[in-house]
Coordinates of C-alpha atoms in Angstrom, one line a residue:
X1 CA 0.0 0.0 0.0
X2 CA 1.9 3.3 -0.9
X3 CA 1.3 6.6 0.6
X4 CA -2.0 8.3 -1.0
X5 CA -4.4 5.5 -1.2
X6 CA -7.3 5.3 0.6
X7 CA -7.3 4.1 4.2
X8 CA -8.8 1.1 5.3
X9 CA -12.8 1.2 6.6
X10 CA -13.5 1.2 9.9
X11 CA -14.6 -1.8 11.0
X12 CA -12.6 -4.0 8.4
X13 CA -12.4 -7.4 10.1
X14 CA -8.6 -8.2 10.6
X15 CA -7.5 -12.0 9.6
X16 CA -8.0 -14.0 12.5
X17 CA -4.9 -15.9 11.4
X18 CA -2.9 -12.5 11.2
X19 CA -1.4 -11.8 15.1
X20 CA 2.0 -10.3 16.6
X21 CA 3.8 -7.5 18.1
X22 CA 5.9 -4.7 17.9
X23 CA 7.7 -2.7 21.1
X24 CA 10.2 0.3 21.2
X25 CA 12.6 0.7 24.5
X26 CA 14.5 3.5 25.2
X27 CA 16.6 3.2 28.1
X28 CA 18.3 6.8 29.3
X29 CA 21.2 7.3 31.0
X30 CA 22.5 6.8 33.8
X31 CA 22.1 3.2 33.3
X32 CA 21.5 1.4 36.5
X33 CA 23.6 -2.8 36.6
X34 CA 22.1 -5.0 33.8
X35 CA 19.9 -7.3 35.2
X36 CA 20.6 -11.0 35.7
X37 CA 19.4 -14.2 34.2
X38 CA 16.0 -14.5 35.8
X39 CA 16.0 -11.0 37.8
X40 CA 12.9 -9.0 37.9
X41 CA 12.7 -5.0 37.5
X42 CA 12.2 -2.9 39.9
X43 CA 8.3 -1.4 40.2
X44 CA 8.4 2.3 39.2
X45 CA 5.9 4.5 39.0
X46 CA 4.2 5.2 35.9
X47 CA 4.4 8.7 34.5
X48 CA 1.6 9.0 32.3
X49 CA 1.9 12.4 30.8
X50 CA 5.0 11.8 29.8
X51 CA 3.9 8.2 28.0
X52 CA 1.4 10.9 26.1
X53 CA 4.3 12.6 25.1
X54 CA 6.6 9.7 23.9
X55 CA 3.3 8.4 21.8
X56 CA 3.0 11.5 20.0
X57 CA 6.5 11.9 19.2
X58 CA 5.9 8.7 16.6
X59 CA 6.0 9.5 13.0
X60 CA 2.7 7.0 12.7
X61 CA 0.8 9.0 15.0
X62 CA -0.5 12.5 14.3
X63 CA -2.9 12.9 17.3
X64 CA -4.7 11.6 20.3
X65 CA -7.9 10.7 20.4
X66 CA -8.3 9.4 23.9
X67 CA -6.6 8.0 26.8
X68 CA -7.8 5.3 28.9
X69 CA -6.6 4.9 32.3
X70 CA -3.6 3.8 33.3
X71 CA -3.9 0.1 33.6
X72 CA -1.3 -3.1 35.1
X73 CA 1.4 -4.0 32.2
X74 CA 0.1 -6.7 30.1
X75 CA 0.8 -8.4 26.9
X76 CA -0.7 -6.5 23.9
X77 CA -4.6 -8.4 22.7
X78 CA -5.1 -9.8 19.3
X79 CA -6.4 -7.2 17.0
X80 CA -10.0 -8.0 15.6
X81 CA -10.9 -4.6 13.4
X82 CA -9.5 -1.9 11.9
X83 CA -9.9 0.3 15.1
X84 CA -8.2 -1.8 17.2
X85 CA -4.9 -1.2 14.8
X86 CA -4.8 2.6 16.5
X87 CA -4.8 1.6 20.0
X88 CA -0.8 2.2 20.8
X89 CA 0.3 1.6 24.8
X90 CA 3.2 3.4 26.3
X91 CA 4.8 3.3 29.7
X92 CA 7.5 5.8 31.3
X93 CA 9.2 4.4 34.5
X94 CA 11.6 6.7 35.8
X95 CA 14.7 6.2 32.5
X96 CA 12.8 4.0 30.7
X97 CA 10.0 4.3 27.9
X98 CA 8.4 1.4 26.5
X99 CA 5.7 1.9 23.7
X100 CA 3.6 -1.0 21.9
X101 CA 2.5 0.2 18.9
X102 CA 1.1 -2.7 15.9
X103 CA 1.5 0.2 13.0
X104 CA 5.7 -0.6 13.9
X105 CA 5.3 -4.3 12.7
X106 CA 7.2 -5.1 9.6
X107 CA 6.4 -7.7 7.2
X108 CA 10.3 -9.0 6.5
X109 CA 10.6 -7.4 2.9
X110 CA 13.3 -5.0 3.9
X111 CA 13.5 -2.0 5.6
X112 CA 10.5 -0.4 6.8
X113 CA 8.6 1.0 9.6
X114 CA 10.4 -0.7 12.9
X115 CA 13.4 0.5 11.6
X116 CA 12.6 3.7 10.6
X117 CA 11.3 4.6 14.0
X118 CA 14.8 2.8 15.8
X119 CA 16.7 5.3 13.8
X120 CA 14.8 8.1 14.7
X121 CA 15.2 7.8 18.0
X122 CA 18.3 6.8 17.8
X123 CA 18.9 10.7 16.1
X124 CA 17.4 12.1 18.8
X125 CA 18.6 9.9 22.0
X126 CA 22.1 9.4 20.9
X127 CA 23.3 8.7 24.5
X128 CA 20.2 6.0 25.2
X129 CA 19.8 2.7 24.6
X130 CA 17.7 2.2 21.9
X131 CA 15.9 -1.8 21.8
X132 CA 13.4 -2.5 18.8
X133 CA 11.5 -5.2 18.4
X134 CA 8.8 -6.8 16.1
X135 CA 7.2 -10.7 16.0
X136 CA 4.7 -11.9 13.5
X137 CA 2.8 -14.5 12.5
X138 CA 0.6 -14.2 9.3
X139 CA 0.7 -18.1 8.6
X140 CA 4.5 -17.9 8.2
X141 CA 6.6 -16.3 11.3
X142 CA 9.1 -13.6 10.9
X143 CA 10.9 -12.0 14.2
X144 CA 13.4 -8.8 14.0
X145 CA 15.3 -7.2 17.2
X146 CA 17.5 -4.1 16.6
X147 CA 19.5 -2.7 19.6
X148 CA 21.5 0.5 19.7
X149 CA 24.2 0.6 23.1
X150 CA 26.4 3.6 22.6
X151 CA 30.0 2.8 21.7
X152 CA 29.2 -0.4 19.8
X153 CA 28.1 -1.1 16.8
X154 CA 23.9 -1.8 16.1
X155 CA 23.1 -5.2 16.6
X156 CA 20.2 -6.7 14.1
X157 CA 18.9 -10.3 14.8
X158 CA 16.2 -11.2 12.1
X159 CA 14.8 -14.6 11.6
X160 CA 12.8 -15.5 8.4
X161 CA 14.1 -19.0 7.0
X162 CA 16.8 -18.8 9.5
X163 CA 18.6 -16.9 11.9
X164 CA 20.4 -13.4 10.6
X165 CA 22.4 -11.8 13.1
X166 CA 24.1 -8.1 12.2
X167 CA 26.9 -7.0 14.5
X168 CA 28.5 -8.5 17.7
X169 CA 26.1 -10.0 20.5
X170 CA 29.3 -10.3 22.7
X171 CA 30.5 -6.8 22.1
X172 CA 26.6 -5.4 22.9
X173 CA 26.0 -7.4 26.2
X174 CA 29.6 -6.1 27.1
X175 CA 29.1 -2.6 26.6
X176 CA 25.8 -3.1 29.2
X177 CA 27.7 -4.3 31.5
X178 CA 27.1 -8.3 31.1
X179 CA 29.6 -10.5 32.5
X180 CA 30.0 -12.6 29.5
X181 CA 32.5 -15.1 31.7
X182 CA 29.5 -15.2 34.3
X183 CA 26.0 -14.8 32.6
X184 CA 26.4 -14.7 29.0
X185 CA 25.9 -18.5 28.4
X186 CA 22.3 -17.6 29.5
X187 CA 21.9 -15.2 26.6
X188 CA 24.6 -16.5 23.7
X189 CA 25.6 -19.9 22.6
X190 CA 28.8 -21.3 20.5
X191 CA 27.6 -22.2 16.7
X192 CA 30.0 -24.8 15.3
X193 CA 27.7 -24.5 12.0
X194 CA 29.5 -23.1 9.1
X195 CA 25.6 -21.1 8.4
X196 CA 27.4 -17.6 7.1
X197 CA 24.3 -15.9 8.8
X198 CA 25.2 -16.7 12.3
X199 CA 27.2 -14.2 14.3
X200 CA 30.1 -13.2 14.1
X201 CA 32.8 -16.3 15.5
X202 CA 29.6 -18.9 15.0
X203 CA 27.5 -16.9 17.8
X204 CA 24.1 -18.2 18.1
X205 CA 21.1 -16.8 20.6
X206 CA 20.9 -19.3 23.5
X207 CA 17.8 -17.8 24.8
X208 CA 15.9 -15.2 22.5
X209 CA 13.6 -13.4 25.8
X210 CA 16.1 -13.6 28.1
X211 CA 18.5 -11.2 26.0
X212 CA 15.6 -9.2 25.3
X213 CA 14.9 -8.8 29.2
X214 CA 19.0 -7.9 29.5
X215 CA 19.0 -5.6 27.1
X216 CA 15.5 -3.8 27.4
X217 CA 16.1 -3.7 31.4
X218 CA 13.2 -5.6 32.0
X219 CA 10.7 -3.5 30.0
X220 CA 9.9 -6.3 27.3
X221 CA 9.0 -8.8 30.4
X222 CA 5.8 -9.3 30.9
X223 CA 4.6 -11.6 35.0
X224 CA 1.4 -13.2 35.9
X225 CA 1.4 -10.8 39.2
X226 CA 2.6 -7.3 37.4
X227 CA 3.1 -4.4 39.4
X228 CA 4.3 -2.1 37.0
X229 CA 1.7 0.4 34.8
X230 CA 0.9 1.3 31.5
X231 CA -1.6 4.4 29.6
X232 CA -2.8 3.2 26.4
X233 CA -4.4 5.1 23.4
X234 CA -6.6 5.8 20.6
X235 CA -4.4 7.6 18.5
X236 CA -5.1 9.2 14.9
X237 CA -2.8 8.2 12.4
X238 CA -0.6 9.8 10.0
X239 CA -0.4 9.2 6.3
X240 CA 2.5 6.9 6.9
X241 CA 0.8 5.1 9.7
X242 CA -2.3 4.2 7.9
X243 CA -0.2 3.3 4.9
X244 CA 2.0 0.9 7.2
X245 CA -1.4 -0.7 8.4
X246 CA -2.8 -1.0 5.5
X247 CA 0.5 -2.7 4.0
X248 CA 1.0 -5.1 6.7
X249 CA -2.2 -5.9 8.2
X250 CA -4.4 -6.0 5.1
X251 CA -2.2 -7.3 2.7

């Protein structure tokens, strides 16, 4: 769907076989010690004026149209219309943002909306850490995480037909302060494959949502008994955001 055509209806049923996520993290400085294998966050209060703030800063979002109340963390809902595709939640605890938002899901074809919004804010947060991430399942499943730690080089793990991994794993859990003698078996594995997509020196993910915990500082880690909170949404969206929508959702 390029930019001009007309959006999609309200009420448009989406495919019930058509589900997944997309999440941005910005962690700012100072950064507190990363997290361990299995450590839980600390509860912080949830600043919801400046979540407001850190959703309209989005290119896919031109306005709000209302704001619910802030509500316990939870894993984003399947969407069933149209509507539900303009719902976007965001969190602010103390450093960190975290923003759900289904118009960043990309559909795998190169680069598009996920990581035009990771190098935005990358451009204007050059001292954060800036953590990405999109999972989809339209039939065929297609994951992408993209993490910016100042002083290393981007990391890019994609998988679609295999594992892709841009950049050094080792060199990004170091520059968090990971004690790759101590923890990072619990986050990176040896690859004696000769796959030329793996990481650099056969580096394979050991576990996928444990790095994401590491790196996001908890914020893509959902409990059963969350504390934490969350505003979400109804958000009017930009040319490019109903373009993206339309793309990916309603292919």
């Amino acid at each position: 769907m390029s930019l001009g055509t007309a959006p999609v209806p309200p009420g448009t049923p989406v495919d019930l076989r058509h589900s997944g996520e997309a999440h941005l993290v910005i962690v700012h400085p100072p950064f507190a010690a990363p997290l361990r294998p299995g450590e839980r966050p600390a509860v912080t209060a949830h600043d919801p004026d400046a979540a407001r703030a850190a959703v309209l800063s989005l290119s896919m979002v031109a306005a709000v149209r209302r704001e619910k109340a802030p509500a316990r963390l939870a894993l984003p809902g399947s969407p069933s219309v149209r509507e539900d595709l303009d719902e976007v939640s965001a969190a602010v605890w103390g450093s960190t943002v975290k923003i759900t938002d289904p118009a960043l899901m990309e559909e795998g074809l190169g680069f598009g909306a996920l990581e035009d919004e990771f190098e935005a804010q990358r451009m204007r947060f050059p001292d954060a850490r800036i953590v990405a991430v999109c999972e989809r399942d339209f039939g065929a499943s297609y994951s992408k995480v993209l993490v910016a730690v100042p002083g290393v080089p981007e990391l890019l793990i994609e998988e679609i037909d295999g594992l892709r991994i841009t950049g050094d794993p080792r060199a990004t859990l170091a520059a968090i302060g990971v004690a790759l003698d101590e923890d990072g078996s619990a986050y990176l594995e040896e690859d004696s494959s000769e796959d030329d997509e793996e990481g650099p020196g056969g580096v394979g993910i050991a576990d996928y949502h444990e790095l994401l915990h590491v790196v996001s500082d908890g914020a893509l880690s959902v409990y059963a008994d969350e504390q934490r909170h969350q505003s979400t949404f109804l958000v009017e969206r930009t040319e490019r955001g109903e373009s993206e929508i339309g793309a990916v959702w309603f292919p």
